[in-house]
């Protein structure tokens, strides 16, 4: 009943409950003074495991970034219909510019960029997009037990001042990968420092933790298939697929094109068309490639709930009836 015209849109979320049987301890943890490395090269973790080949990885497009080292990326909107790609260059401690920059999908800078005003000591690493809000979230990296949280960035203004800190003050072991589930409003985090995937709510509550034994660098999630894509930082750097609905069971693995550079695996994200985007940090190259799947991640829907209309406008002083069916 306001005094100006307003637009509205409705999104459906299906909350999940914690699953205590999925809380596992890490098999091994990297020593605290080595947890802030930008690659696993000096950690001597050995080659990644060998799983069944998954039919994905065909490169659709690629281009190099010349403005400083890069690590995370996040596609905002449909890249085939006016969407944009945001690419993060980490702090100076990781040889970056400490900024996030907007590009068109073909690699042309738009001129918009923002500094990381919360001043991360290391990283940030992977990025993830919340399609409900259009906001980008960055995985911050700090000393063990300090501010290992995720930070929100508005493409219109930069850092919003919002952050989510799982485990109270942030992850005890710094993480690298980040992915968002738009159906349940939950997050996945993972890193090579403890080789685990942690699922948490948007208020920071821990929902599950699973030891997967991968040198996790980037994460992307398809809510339609419940598949979690895991980019590793290793030699070779490749993508692994886990089935979240089956207690994170291995599904398969694939290389991106002819393969990323050794220890080049970094950020990973799924776009609205079901394609994956990844950073090869060893060559400062962005790749868009086939995931082997389709997705409705940008139009999240709860199967047992419907609303009509899902969007519209309201004039000053007017009301509108929304029909909700269960």
mmCIF file of N, CA and C in Angstrom, residues 164-225:
data_model
loop_
_atom_site.group_PDB
_atom_site.id
_atom_site.type_symbol
_atom_site.label_atom_id
_atom_site.label_comp_id
_atom_site.label_asym_id
_atom_site.label_seq_id
_atom_site.Cartn_x
_atom_site.Cartn_y
_atom_site.Cartn_z
ATOM 1 N N UNK A 164 28.763 -14.248 5.732
ATOM 2 C CA UNK A 164 28.291 -15.427 6.450
ATOM 3 C C UNK A 164 29.521 -16.178 6.925
ATOM 4 N N UNK A 165 29.556 -16.474 8.231
ATOM 5 C CA UNK A 165 30.724 -17.122 8.828
ATOM 6 C C UNK A 165 30.315 -18.463 9.439
ATOM 7 N N UNK A 166 30.424 -19.563 8.685
ATOM 8 C CA UNK A 166 30.153 -20.884 9.255
ATOM 9 C C UNK A 166 31.097 -21.172 10.422
ATOM 10 N N UNK A 167 30.686 -22.040 11.297
ATOM 11 C CA UNK A 167 31.469 -22.409 12.482
ATOM 12 C C UNK A 167 31.677 -21.209 13.408
ATOM 13 N N UNK A 168 30.757 -20.243 13.353
ATOM 14 C CA UNK A 168 30.828 -19.095 14.248
ATOM 15 C C UNK A 168 31.658 -17.967 13.695
ATOM 16 N N UNK A 169 32.968 -18.066 13.774
ATOM 17 C CA UNK A 169 33.856 -16.997 13.305
ATOM 18 C C UNK A 169 34.463 -17.302 11.945
ATOM 19 N N UNK A 170 34.040 -18.380 11.300
ATOM 20 C CA UNK A 170 34.583 -18.769 10.004
ATOM 21 C C UNK A 170 35.216 -20.145 10.059
ATOM 22 N N UNK A 171 35.483 -20.721 8.904
ATOM 23 C CA UNK A 171 36.032 -22.067 8.837
ATOM 24 C C UNK A 171 37.369 -22.148 9.571
ATOM 25 N N UNK A 172 37.543 -23.215 10.335
ATOM 26 C CA UNK A 172 38.807 -23.417 11.051
ATOM 27 C C UNK A 172 39.951 -23.623 10.070
ATOM 28 N N UNK A 173 39.669 -24.326 8.954
ATOM 29 C CA UNK A 173 40.650 -24.524 7.894
ATOM 30 C C UNK A 173 40.164 -23.770 6.661
ATOM 31 N N UNK A 174 41.001 -22.874 6.124
ATOM 32 C CA UNK A 174 40.544 -22.039 5.018
ATOM 33 C C UNK A 174 40.121 -22.896 3.828
ATOM 34 N N UNK A 175 39.049 -22.462 3.165
ATOM 35 C CA UNK A 175 38.463 -23.178 2.051
ATOM 36 C C UNK A 175 38.809 -22.478 0.740
ATOM 37 N N UNK A 176 38.517 -23.123 -0.384
ATOM 38 C CA UNK A 176 38.765 -22.549 -1.700
ATOM 39 C C UNK A 176 37.496 -22.495 -2.552
ATOM 40 N N UNK A 177 36.752 -23.618 -2.645
ATOM 41 C CA UNK A 177 35.594 -23.688 -3.518
ATOM 42 C C UNK A 177 34.320 -23.224 -2.836
ATOM 43 N N UNK A 178 33.382 -22.684 -3.638
ATOM 44 C CA UNK A 178 32.093 -22.220 -3.127
ATOM 45 C C UNK A 178 31.033 -22.443 -4.194
ATOM 46 N N UNK A 179 29.866 -22.971 -3.791
ATOM 47 C CA UNK A 179 28.734 -23.160 -4.700
ATOM 48 C C UNK A 179 27.445 -22.935 -3.926
ATOM 49 N N UNK A 180 26.397 -22.542 -4.651
ATOM 50 C CA UNK A 180 25.098 -22.227 -4.045
ATOM 51 C C UNK A 180 24.013 -23.124 -4.618
ATOM 52 N N UNK A 181 23.102 -23.581 -3.749
ATOM 53 C CA UNK A 181 21.931 -24.345 -4.163
ATOM 54 C C UNK A 181 20.718 -23.421 -4.101
ATOM 55 N N UNK A 182 20.186 -22.951 -5.253
ATOM 56 C CA UNK A 182 19.077 -22.002 -5.236
ATOM 57 C C UNK A 182 17.740 -22.609 -4.821
ATOM 58 N N UNK A 183 17.640 -23.928 -4.794
ATOM 59 C CA UNK A 183 16.385 -24.576 -4.400
ATOM 60 C C UNK A 183 16.232 -24.589 -2.888
ATOM 61 N N UNK A 184 17.315 -24.824 -2.172
ATOM 62 C CA UNK A 184 17.249 -24.952 -0.711
ATOM 63 C C UNK A 184 17.888 -23.779 0.031
ATOM 64 N N UNK A 185 18.445 -22.809 -0.697
ATOM 65 C CA UNK A 185 19.125 -21.662 -0.086
ATOM 66 C C UNK A 185 20.236 -22.136 0.844
ATOM 67 N N UNK A 186 21.050 -23.058 0.347
ATOM 68 C CA UNK A 186 22.189 -23.555 1.113
ATOM 69 C C UNK A 186 23.454 -23.448 0.272
ATOM 70 N N UNK A 187 24.591 -23.611 0.930
ATOM 71 C CA UNK A 187 25.887 -23.426 0.312
ATOM 72 C C UNK A 187 26.756 -24.674 0.461
ATOM 73 N N UNK A 188 27.690 -24.818 -0.477
ATOM 74 C CA UNK A 188 28.721 -25.843 -0.394
ATOM 75 C C UNK A 188 30.079 -25.143 -0.383
ATOM 76 N N UNK A 189 30.937 -25.549 0.527
ATOM 77 C CA UNK A 189 32.305 -25.040 0.565
ATOM 78 C C UNK A 189 33.255 -26.223 0.626
ATOM 79 N N UNK A 190 34.430 -26.046 0.077
ATOM 80 C CA UNK A 190 35.416 -27.123 0.114
ATOM 81 C C UNK A 190 36.801 -26.587 -0.165
ATOM 82 N N UNK A 191 37.800 -27.321 0.275
ATOM 83 C CA UNK A 191 39.161 -26.878 0.035
ATOM 84 C C UNK A 191 40.154 -28.011 0.185
ATOM 85 N N UNK A 192 41.354 -27.761 -0.332
ATOM 86 C CA UNK A 192 42.381 -28.798 -0.256
ATOM 87 C C UNK A 192 43.028 -28.878 1.117
ATOM 88 N N UNK A 193 42.792 -27.898 1.978
ATOM 89 C CA UNK A 193 43.420 -27.939 3.303
ATOM 90 C C UNK A 193 42.888 -29.062 4.182
ATOM 91 N N UNK A 194 41.640 -29.488 3.953
ATOM 92 C CA UNK A 194 41.101 -30.610 4.726
ATOM 93 C C UNK A 194 40.384 -31.637 3.847
ATOM 94 N N UNK A 195 40.286 -31.380 2.530
ATOM 95 C CA UNK A 195 39.699 -32.358 1.618
ATOM 96 C C UNK A 195 38.250 -32.687 1.901
ATOM 97 N N UNK A 196 37.498 -31.734 2.457
ATOM 98 C CA UNK A 196 36.095 -31.987 2.784
ATOM 99 C C UNK A 196 35.172 -31.044 2.033
ATOM 100 N N UNK A 197 33.903 -31.464 1.903
ATOM 101 C CA UNK A 197 32.812 -30.615 1.432
ATOM 102 C C UNK A 197 31.930 -30.307 2.639
ATOM 103 N N UNK A 198 31.691 -29.031 2.887
ATOM 104 C CA UNK A 198 30.808 -28.612 3.980
ATOM 105 C C UNK A 198 29.575 -27.946 3.396
ATOM 106 N N UNK A 199 28.405 -28.410 3.813
ATOM 107 C CA UNK A 199 27.159 -27.765 3.409
ATOM 108 C C UNK A 199 26.650 -26.938 4.584
ATOM 109 N N UNK A 200 26.248 -25.699 4.308
ATOM 110 C CA UNK A 200 25.786 -24.831 5.390
ATOM 111 C C UNK A 200 24.649 -23.941 4.906
ATOM 112 N N UNK A 201 23.836 -23.493 5.864
ATOM 113 C CA UNK A 201 22.701 -22.627 5.572
ATOM 114 C C UNK A 201 23.160 -21.184 5.453
ATOM 115 N N UNK A 202 22.277 -20.319 4.956
ATOM 116 C CA UNK A 202 22.631 -18.922 4.769
ATOM 117 C C UNK A 202 22.773 -18.154 6.073
ATOM 118 N N UNK A 203 22.403 -18.781 7.188
ATOM 119 C CA UNK A 203 22.666 -18.165 8.489
ATOM 120 C C UNK A 203 23.923 -18.731 9.136
ATOM 121 N N UNK A 204 24.656 -19.584 8.399
ATOM 122 C CA UNK A 204 25.913 -20.127 8.885
ATOM 123 C C UNK A 204 25.814 -21.479 9.554
ATOM 124 N N UNK A 205 24.593 -22.001 9.772
ATOM 125 C CA UNK A 205 24.437 -23.308 10.419
ATOM 126 C C UNK A 205 25.033 -24.408 9.551
ATOM 127 N N UNK A 206 25.817 -25.290 10.166
ATOM 128 C CA UNK A 206 26.384 -26.424 9.445
ATOM 129 C C UNK A 206 25.332 -27.501 9.262
ATOM 130 N N UNK A 207 25.238 -28.034 8.043
ATOM 131 C CA UNK A 207 24.249 -29.056 7.726
ATOM 132 C C UNK A 207 24.885 -30.412 7.439
ATOM 133 N N UNK A 208 26.075 -30.426 6.915
ATOM 134 C CA UNK A 208 26.747 -31.688 6.610
ATOM 135 C C UNK A 208 28.212 -31.407 6.334
ATOM 136 N N UNK A 209 29.043 -32.411 6.565
ATOM 137 C CA UNK A 209 30.460 -32.339 6.189
ATOM 138 C C UNK A 209 30.905 -33.731 5.776
ATOM 139 N N UNK A 210 31.493 -33.822 4.575
ATOM 140 C CA UNK A 210 31.876 -35.108 4.017
ATOM 141 C C UNK A 210 33.331 -35.042 3.550
ATOM 142 N N UNK A 211 34.106 -36.029 3.918
ATOM 143 C CA UNK A 211 35.486 -36.116 3.470
ATOM 144 C C UNK A 211 35.512 -36.787 2.096
ATOM 145 N N UNK A 212 36.042 -36.078 1.086
ATOM 146 C CA UNK A 212 36.042 -36.607 -0.279
ATOM 147 C C UNK A 212 37.442 -36.850 -0.814
ATOM 148 N N UNK A 213 38.476 -36.413 -0.104
ATOM 149 C CA UNK A 213 39.843 -36.715 -0.508
ATOM 150 C C UNK A 213 40.295 -36.068 -1.793
ATOM 151 N N UNK A 214 39.740 -34.905 -2.128
ATOM 152 C CA UNK A 214 40.117 -34.191 -3.347
ATOM 153 C C UNK A 214 40.770 -32.858 -2.994
ATOM 154 N N UNK A 215 41.684 -32.397 -3.824
ATOM 155 C CA UNK A 215 42.341 -31.104 -3.627
ATOM 156 C C UNK A 215 41.444 -30.014 -4.191
ATOM 157 N N UNK A 216 40.376 -29.712 -3.497
ATOM 158 C CA UNK A 216 39.283 -28.869 -3.996
ATOM 159 C C UNK A 216 39.738 -27.429 -4.184
ATOM 160 N N UNK A 217 39.508 -26.907 -5.412
ATOM 161 C CA UNK A 217 39.816 -25.513 -5.713
ATOM 162 C C UNK A 217 38.556 -24.722 -6.036
ATOM 163 N N UNK A 218 37.619 -25.321 -6.769
ATOM 164 C CA UNK A 218 36.383 -24.648 -7.164
ATOM 165 C C UNK A 218 35.212 -25.605 -7.125
ATOM 166 N N UNK A 219 34.007 -25.060 -6.927
ATOM 167 C CA UNK A 219 32.788 -25.869 -6.858
ATOM 168 C C UNK A 219 31.684 -25.238 -7.705
ATOM 169 N N UNK A 220 30.825 -26.091 -8.263
ATOM 170 C CA UNK A 220 29.617 -25.661 -8.965
ATOM 171 C C UNK A 220 28.556 -26.716 -8.728
ATOM 172 N N UNK A 221 27.287 -26.291 -8.601
ATOM 173 C CA UNK A 221 26.220 -27.232 -8.243
ATOM 174 C C UNK A 221 25.062 -27.114 -9.213
ATOM 175 N N UNK A 222 24.542 -28.280 -9.650
ATOM 176 C CA UNK A 222 23.349 -28.348 -10.484
ATOM 177 C C UNK A 222 22.216 -28.916 -9.641
ATOM 178 N N UNK A 223 21.247 -28.092 -9.227
ATOM 179 C CA UNK A 223 20.177 -28.592 -8.366
ATOM 180 C C UNK A 223 19.244 -29.581 -9.054
ATOM 181 N N UNK A 224 19.216 -29.599 -10.385
ATOM 182 C CA UNK A 224 18.347 -30.533 -11.104
ATOM 183 C C UNK A 224 18.841 -31.966 -10.990
ATOM 184 N N UNK A 225 20.157 -32.150 -11.041
ATOM 185 C CA UNK A 225 20.734 -33.497 -10.990
ATOM 186 C C UNK A 225 21.340 -33.823 -9.631
#
